[in-house]
Tab-separated table of C-alpha atoms and ligand atoms in Angstrom:
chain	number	residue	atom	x	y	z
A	100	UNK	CA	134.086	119.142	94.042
A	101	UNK	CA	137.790	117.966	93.278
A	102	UNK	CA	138.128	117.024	89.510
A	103	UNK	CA	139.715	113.691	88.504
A	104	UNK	CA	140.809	112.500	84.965
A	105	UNK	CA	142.306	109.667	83.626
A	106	UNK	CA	142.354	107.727	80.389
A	107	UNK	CA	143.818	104.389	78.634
A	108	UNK	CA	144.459	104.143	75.277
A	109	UNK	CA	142.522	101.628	72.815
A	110	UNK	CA	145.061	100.099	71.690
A	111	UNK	CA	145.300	95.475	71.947
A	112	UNK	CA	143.285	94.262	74.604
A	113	UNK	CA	142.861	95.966	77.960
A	114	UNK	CA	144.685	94.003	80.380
A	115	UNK	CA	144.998	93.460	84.349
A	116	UNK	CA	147.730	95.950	84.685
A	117	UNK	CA	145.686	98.851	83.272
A	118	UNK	CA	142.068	97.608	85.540
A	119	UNK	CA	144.555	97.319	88.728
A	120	UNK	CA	146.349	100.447	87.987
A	121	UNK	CA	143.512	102.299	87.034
A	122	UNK	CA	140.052	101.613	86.229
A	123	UNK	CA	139.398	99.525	89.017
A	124	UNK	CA	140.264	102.772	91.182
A	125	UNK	CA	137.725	105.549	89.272
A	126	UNK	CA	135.221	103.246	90.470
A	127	UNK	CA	135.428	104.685	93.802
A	128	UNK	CA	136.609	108.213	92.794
A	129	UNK	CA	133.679	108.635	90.751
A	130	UNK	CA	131.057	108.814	94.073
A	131	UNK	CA	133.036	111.416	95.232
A	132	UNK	CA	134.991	113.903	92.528
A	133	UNK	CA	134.191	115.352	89.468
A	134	UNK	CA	135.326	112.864	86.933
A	135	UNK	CA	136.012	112.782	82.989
A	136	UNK	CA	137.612	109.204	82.057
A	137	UNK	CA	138.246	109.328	78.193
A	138	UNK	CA	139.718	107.024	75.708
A	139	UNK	CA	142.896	108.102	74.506
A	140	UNK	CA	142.702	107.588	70.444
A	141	UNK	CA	145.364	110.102	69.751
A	142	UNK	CA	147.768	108.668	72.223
A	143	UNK	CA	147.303	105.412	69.924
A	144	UNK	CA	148.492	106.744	66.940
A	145	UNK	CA	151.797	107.238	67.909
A	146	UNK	CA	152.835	103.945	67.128
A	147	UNK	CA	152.386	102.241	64.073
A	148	UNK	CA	148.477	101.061	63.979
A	149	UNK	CA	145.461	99.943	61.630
A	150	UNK	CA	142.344	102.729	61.402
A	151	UNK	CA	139.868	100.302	61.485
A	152	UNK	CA	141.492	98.289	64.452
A	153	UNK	CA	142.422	101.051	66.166
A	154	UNK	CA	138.110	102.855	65.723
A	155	UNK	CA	136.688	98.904	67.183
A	156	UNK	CA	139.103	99.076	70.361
A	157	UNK	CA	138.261	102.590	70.943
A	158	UNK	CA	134.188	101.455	71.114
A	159	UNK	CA	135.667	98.177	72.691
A	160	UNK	CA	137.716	100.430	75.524
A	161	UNK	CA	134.243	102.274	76.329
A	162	UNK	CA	132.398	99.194	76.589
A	163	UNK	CA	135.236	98.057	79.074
A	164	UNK	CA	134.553	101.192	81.290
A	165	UNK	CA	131.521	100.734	81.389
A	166	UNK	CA	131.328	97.131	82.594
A	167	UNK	CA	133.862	97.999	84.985
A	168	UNK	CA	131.523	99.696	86.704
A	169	UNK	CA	132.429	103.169	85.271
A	170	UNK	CA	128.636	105.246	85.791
A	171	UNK	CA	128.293	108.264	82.884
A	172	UNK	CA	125.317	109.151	85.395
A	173	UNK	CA	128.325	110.499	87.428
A	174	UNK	CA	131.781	110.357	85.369
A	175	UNK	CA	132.046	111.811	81.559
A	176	UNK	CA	133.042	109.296	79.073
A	177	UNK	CA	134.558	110.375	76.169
A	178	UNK	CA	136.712	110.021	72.900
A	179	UNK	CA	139.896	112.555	73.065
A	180	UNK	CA	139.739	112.918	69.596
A	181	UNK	CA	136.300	114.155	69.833
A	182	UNK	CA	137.117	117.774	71.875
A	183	UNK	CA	139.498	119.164	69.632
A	184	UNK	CA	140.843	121.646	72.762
A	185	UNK	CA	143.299	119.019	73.255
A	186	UNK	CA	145.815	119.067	70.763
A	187	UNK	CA	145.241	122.898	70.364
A	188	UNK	CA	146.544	123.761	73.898
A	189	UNK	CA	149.189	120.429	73.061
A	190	UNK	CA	150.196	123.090	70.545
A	191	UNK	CA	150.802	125.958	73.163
A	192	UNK	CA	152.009	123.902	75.794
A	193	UNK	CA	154.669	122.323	73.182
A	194	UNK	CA	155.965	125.667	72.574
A	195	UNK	CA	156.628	126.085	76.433
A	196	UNK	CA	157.773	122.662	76.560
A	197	UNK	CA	162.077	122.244	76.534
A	198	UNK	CA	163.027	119.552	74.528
A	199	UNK	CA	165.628	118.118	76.702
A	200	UNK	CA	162.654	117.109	79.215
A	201	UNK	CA	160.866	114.955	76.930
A	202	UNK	CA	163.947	113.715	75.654
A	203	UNK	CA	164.299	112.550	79.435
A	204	UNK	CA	161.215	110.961	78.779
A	205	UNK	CA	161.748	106.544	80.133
A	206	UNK	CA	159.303	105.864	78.291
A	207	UNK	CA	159.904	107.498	75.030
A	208	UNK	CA	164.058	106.198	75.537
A	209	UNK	CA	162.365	102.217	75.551
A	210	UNK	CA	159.923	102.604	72.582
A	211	UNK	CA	162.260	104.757	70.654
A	212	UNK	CA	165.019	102.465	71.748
A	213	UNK	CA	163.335	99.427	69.969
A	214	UNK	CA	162.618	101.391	66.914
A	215	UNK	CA	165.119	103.121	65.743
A	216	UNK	CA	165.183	107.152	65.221
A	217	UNK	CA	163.844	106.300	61.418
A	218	UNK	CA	161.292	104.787	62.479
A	219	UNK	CA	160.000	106.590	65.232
A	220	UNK	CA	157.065	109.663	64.515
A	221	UNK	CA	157.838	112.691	66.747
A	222	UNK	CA	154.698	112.355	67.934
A	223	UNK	CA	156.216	109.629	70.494
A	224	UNK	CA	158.482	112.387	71.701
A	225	UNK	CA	155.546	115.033	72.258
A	226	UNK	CA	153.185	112.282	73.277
A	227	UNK	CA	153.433	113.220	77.478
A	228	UNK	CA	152.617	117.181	76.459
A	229	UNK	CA	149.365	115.934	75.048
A	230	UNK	CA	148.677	113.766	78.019
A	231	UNK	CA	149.386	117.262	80.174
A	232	UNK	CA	146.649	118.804	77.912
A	233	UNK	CA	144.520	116.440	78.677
A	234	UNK	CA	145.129	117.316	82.145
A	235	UNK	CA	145.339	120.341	82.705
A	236	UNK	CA	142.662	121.269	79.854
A	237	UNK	CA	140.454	120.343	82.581
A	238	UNK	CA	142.523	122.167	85.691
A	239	UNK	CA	142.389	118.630	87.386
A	240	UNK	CA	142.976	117.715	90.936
A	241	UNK	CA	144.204	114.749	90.528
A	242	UNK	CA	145.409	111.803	87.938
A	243	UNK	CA	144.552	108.196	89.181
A	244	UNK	CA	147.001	105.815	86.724
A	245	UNK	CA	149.715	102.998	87.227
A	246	UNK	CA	153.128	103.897	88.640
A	247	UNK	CA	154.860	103.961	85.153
A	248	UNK	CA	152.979	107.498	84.073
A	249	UNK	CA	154.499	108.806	87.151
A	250	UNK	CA	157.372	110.488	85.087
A	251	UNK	CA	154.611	111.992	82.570
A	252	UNK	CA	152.801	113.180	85.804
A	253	UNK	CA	156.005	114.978	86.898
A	254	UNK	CA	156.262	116.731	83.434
A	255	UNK	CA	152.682	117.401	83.770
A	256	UNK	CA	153.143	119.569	87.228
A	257	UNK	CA	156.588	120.822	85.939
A	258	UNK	CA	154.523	122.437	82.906
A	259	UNK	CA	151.691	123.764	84.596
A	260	UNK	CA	154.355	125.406	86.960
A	261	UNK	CA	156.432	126.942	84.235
A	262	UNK	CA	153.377	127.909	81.990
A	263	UNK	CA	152.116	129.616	85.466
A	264	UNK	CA	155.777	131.141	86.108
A	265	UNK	CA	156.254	132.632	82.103
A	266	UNK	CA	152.366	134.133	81.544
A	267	UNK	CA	150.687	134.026	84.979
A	268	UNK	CA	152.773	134.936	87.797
A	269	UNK	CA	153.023	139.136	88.985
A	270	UNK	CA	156.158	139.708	86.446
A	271	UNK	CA	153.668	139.199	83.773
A	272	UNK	CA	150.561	140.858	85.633
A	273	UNK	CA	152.841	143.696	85.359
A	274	UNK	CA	153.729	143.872	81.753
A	275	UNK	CA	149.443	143.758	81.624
A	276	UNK	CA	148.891	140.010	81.491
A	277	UNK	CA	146.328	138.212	83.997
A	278	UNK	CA	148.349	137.320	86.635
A	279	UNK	CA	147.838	134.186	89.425
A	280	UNK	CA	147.953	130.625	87.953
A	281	UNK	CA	146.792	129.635	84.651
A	282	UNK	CA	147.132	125.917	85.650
A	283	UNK	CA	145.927	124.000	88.504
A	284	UNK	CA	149.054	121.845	88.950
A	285	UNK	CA	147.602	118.631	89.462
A	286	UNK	CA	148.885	115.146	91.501
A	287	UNK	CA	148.993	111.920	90.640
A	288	UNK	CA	147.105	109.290	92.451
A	289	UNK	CA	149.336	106.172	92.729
A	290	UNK	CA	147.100	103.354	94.054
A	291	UNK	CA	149.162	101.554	97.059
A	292	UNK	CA	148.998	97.498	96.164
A	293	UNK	CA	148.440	96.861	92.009
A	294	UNK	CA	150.358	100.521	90.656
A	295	UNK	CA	152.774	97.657	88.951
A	296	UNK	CA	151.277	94.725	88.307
A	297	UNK	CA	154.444	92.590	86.743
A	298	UNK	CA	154.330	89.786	83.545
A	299	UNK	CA	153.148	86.692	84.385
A	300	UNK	CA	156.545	85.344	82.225
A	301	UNK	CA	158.460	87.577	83.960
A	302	UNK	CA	158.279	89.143	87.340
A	303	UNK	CA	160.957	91.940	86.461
A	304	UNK	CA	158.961	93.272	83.309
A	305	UNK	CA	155.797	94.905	83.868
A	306	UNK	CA	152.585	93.248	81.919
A	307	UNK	CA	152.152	95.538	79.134
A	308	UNK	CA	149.887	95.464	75.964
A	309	UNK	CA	152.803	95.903	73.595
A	310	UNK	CA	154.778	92.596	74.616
A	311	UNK	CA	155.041	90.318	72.126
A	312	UNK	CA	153.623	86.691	74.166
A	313	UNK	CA	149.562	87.085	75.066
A	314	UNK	CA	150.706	84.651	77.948
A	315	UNK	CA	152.663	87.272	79.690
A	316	UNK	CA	149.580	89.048	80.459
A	317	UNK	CA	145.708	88.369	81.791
A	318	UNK	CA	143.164	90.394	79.167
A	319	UNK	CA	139.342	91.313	81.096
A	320	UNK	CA	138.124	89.561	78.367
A	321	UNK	CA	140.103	86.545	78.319
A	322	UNK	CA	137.811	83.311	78.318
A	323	UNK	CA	138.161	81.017	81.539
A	324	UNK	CA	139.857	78.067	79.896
A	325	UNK	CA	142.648	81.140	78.608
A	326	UNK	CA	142.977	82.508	82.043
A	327	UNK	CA	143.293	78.722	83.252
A	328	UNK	CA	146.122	78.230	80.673
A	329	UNK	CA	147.738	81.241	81.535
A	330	UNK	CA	148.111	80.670	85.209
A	331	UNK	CA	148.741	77.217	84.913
A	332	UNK	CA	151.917	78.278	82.373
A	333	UNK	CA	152.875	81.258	84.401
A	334	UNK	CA	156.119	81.620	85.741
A	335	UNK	CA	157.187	80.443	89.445
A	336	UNK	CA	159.924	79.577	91.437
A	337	UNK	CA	160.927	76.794	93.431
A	338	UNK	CA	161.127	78.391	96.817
A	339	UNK	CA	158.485	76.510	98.903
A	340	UNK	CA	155.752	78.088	100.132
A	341	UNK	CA	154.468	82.248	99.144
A	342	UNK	CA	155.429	85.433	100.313
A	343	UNK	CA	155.328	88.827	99.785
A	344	UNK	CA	158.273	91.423	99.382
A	345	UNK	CA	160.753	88.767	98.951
A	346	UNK	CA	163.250	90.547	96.244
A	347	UNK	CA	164.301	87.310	95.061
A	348	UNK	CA	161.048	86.018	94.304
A	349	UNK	CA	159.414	88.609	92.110
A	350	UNK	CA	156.535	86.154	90.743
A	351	UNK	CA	155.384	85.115	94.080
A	352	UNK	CA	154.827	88.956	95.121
A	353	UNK	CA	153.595	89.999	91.937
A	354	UNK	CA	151.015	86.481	91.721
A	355	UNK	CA	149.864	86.862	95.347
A	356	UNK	CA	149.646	90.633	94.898
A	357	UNK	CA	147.085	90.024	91.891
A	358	UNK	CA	145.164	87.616	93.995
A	359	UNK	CA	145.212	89.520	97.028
A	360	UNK	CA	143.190	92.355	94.312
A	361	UNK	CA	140.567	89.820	92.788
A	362	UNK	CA	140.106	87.928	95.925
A	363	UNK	CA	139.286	91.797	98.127
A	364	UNK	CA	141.299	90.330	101.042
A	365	UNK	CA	144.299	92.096	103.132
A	366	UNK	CA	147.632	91.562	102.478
A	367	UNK	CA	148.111	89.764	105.893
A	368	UNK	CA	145.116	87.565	105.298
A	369	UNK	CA	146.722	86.605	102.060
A	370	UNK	CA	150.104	86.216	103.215
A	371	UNK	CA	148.914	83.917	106.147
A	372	UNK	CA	146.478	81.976	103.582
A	373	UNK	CA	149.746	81.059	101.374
A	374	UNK	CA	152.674	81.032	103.469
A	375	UNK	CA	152.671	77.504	103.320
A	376	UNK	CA	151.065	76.801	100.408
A	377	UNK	CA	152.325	74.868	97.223
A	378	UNK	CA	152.119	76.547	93.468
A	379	UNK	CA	150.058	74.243	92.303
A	380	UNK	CA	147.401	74.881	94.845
A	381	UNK	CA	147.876	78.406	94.835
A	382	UNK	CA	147.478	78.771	90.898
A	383	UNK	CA	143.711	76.730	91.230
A	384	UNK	CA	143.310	79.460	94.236
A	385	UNK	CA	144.254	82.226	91.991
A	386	UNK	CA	142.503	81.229	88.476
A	387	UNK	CA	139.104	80.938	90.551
A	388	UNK	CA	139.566	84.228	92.001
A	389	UNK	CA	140.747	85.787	88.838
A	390	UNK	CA	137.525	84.074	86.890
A	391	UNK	CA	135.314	85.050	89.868
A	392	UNK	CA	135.947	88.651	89.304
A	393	UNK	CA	136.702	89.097	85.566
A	394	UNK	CA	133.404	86.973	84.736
A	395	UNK	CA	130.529	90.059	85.936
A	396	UNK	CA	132.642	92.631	83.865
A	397	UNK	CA	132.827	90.562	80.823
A	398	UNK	CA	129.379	89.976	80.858
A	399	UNK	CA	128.894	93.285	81.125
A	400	UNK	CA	130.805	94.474	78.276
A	401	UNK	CA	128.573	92.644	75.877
A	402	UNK	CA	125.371	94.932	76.752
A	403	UNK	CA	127.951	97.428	76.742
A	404	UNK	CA	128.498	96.850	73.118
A	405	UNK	CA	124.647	96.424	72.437
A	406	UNK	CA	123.609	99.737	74.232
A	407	UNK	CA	125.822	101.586	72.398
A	408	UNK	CA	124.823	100.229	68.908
A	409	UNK	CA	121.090	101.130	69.945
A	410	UNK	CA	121.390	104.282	71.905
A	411	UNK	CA	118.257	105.687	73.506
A	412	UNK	CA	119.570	106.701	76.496
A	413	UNK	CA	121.181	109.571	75.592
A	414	UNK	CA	124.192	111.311	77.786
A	415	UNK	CA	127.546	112.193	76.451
A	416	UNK	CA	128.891	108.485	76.338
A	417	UNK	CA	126.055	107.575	74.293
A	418	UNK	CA	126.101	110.513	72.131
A	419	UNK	CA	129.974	110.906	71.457
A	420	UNK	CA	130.347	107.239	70.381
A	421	UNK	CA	127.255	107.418	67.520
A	422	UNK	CA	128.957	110.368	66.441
A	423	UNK	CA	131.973	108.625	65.873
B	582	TYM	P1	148.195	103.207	79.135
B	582	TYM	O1	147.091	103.096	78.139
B	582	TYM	O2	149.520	102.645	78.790
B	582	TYM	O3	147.721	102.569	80.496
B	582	TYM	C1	146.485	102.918	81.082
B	582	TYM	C2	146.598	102.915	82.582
B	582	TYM	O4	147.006	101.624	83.030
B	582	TYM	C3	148.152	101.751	83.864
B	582	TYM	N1	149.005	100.561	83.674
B	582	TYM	C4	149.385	99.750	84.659
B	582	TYM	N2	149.126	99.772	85.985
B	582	TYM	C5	149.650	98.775	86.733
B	582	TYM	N3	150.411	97.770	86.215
B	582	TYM	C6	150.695	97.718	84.899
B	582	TYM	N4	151.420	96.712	84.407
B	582	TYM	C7	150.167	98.738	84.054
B	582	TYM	N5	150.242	98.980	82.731
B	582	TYM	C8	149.528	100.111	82.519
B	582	TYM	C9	148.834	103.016	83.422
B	582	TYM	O5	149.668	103.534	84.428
B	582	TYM	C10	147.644	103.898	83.116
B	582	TYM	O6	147.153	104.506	84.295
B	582	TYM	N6	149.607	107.975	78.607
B	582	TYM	C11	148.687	107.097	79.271
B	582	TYM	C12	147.242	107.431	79.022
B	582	TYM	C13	146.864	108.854	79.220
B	582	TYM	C14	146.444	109.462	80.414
B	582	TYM	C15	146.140	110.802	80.078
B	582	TYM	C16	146.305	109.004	81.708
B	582	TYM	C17	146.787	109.793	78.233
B	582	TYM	N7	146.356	110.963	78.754
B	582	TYM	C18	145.688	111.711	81.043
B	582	TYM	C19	145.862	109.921	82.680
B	582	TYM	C20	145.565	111.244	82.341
B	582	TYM	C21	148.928	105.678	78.807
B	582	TYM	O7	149.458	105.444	77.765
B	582	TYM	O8	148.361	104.729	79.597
């Protein structure tokens, strides 16, 4: 079998972007690959965060998984600070790693950007050779995630090749190494409609846990009346009717794009539904279909939180989180 990871980090709320982008997908993956999903803990820590916050989203982030629809009779679940392997190959990948490509790093440029060199931990610089160890720890197939780790995928491949060019390839076999690849170099899997799902403030910004306004983005466990708020506040424009793919209208592609997700219709159904449809309508269309789906999983992620408190089950979810 092909072997998938991914992982999200536990930090805020888990949000729309990050079930669109990714958990929504290993659903599917899992009936088919090999699949580890963990929690990313030490991917947290790079910014400035409370222990005791940052240990309840971790167990929160599981329980999220799991109502998702994330199956540990199939997929491991697991903290990333609980297999220590991953920061010690960080360790030998950093020292393979050239500094000018993290520095290249988008990511890394905006958050560093923000806070100023004084205040950033070099930890944000390394941060995308720890998500290649958590990668290629594994020798994974492929990476399912949101179109903005797309750069840290690219690093990912361009280390696995280099690692595999310096101590694997025939020069070294020669000078009495092992020879062939040491890494699997592994591809991302960019889902095709929600890789980017956008602010609901802002069309041009993509919903992200770190903005400052909770209206810019939906939370899974956002209460109904919140959700109803949010959409009702969102931002629109005053074009008349919806479409799709319209560059001037990044709301209405981004809003019917989300609906088009929670709803489990096609594009073209969606875009005929709409075309001439007012916001206001719309927005009742979209809250019910963004309630209708997010209510199941947040039910779920209660038991969630109850099974793990009383495990008897067992498995590595079970076990990992007690331990924790
Ligand atoms: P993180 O925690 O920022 O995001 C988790 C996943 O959600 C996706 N995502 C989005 N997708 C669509 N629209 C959005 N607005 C949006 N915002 C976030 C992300 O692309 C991601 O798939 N470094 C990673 C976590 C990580 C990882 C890994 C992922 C660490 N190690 C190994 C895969 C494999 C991160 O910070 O994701």
């Amino acid at each position: 079998k092909k072997r998938i990871v991914s992982g999200v980090q536990p930090t805020g709320s888990i949000h729309l972007g990050n079930y669109l982008g990714a958990i929504k997908n290993w659903i599917l993956l899992q009936n088919s690959y090999d699949t580890l999903f963990f929690i990313v803990d030490l991917h947290a820590i790079t910014l400035p965060y409370d222990a005791q916050q940052l240990s309840k989203a971790t167990r929160d982030t599981a329980a999220i998984y799991l109502a998702c629809g994330v199956d540990t009779s199939k997929a491991s679940v697991f903290v990333q600070s609980h297999v220590r392997a991953h920061v010690e190959l960080m360790w030998l990948l950093s020292s393979a790693t050239p500094i000018g490509w993290l520095n290249r790093m988008i990511q890394f440029k905006e958050k560093s950007r923000k806070a100023g060199d004084e205040n950033v931990a070099v930890a944000l610089l390394t941060y995308p050779v720890l998500m290649a160890s958590d990668i290629l720890l594994y020798q994974s197939d492929f990476v399912p995630v949101g179109e903005d780790q797309k750069q840290h995928l690219e690093l990912t491949r361009e280390l696995a090749e280099r690692v595999n060019f310096l101590y694997g390839g025939r020069k070294w076999k020669k000078l009495g190494g092992r020879g062939g690849t040491i890494f699997k170099v592994p591809e991302p899997l960019i889902p095709p409609a929600g890789a980017r799902v956008m602010s609901l403030t802002d069309g041009l910004s993509k919903m992200s846990k770190s903005a400052p306004s909770d209206q810019s983005r939906i939370n899974l466990l956002d209460s109904k009346d919140v959700i109803a708020n949010k959409i009702k506040r969102c931002k629109t424009d005053s074009f008349i009717g919806l479409e799709f793919d319209n560059p001037e209208r990044p709301e209405s592609n981004n809003l019917l794009s989300i609906y088009q997700l929670m709803s489990g219709k096609t594009k073209e159904e969606v875009a005929q539904e709409c075309e001439n449809m007012n916001w206001g309508t719309f927005k009742i269309l979209l809250t019910d279909a963004l309630i209708d789906h997010l209510q199941p999983i947040q039910v779920h992620s209660g038991y969630a939180v109850v099974i793990e408190q009383q495990p008897v089950t067992g498995g590595l979810t079970l076990a990992t989180l007690q331990s924790s």
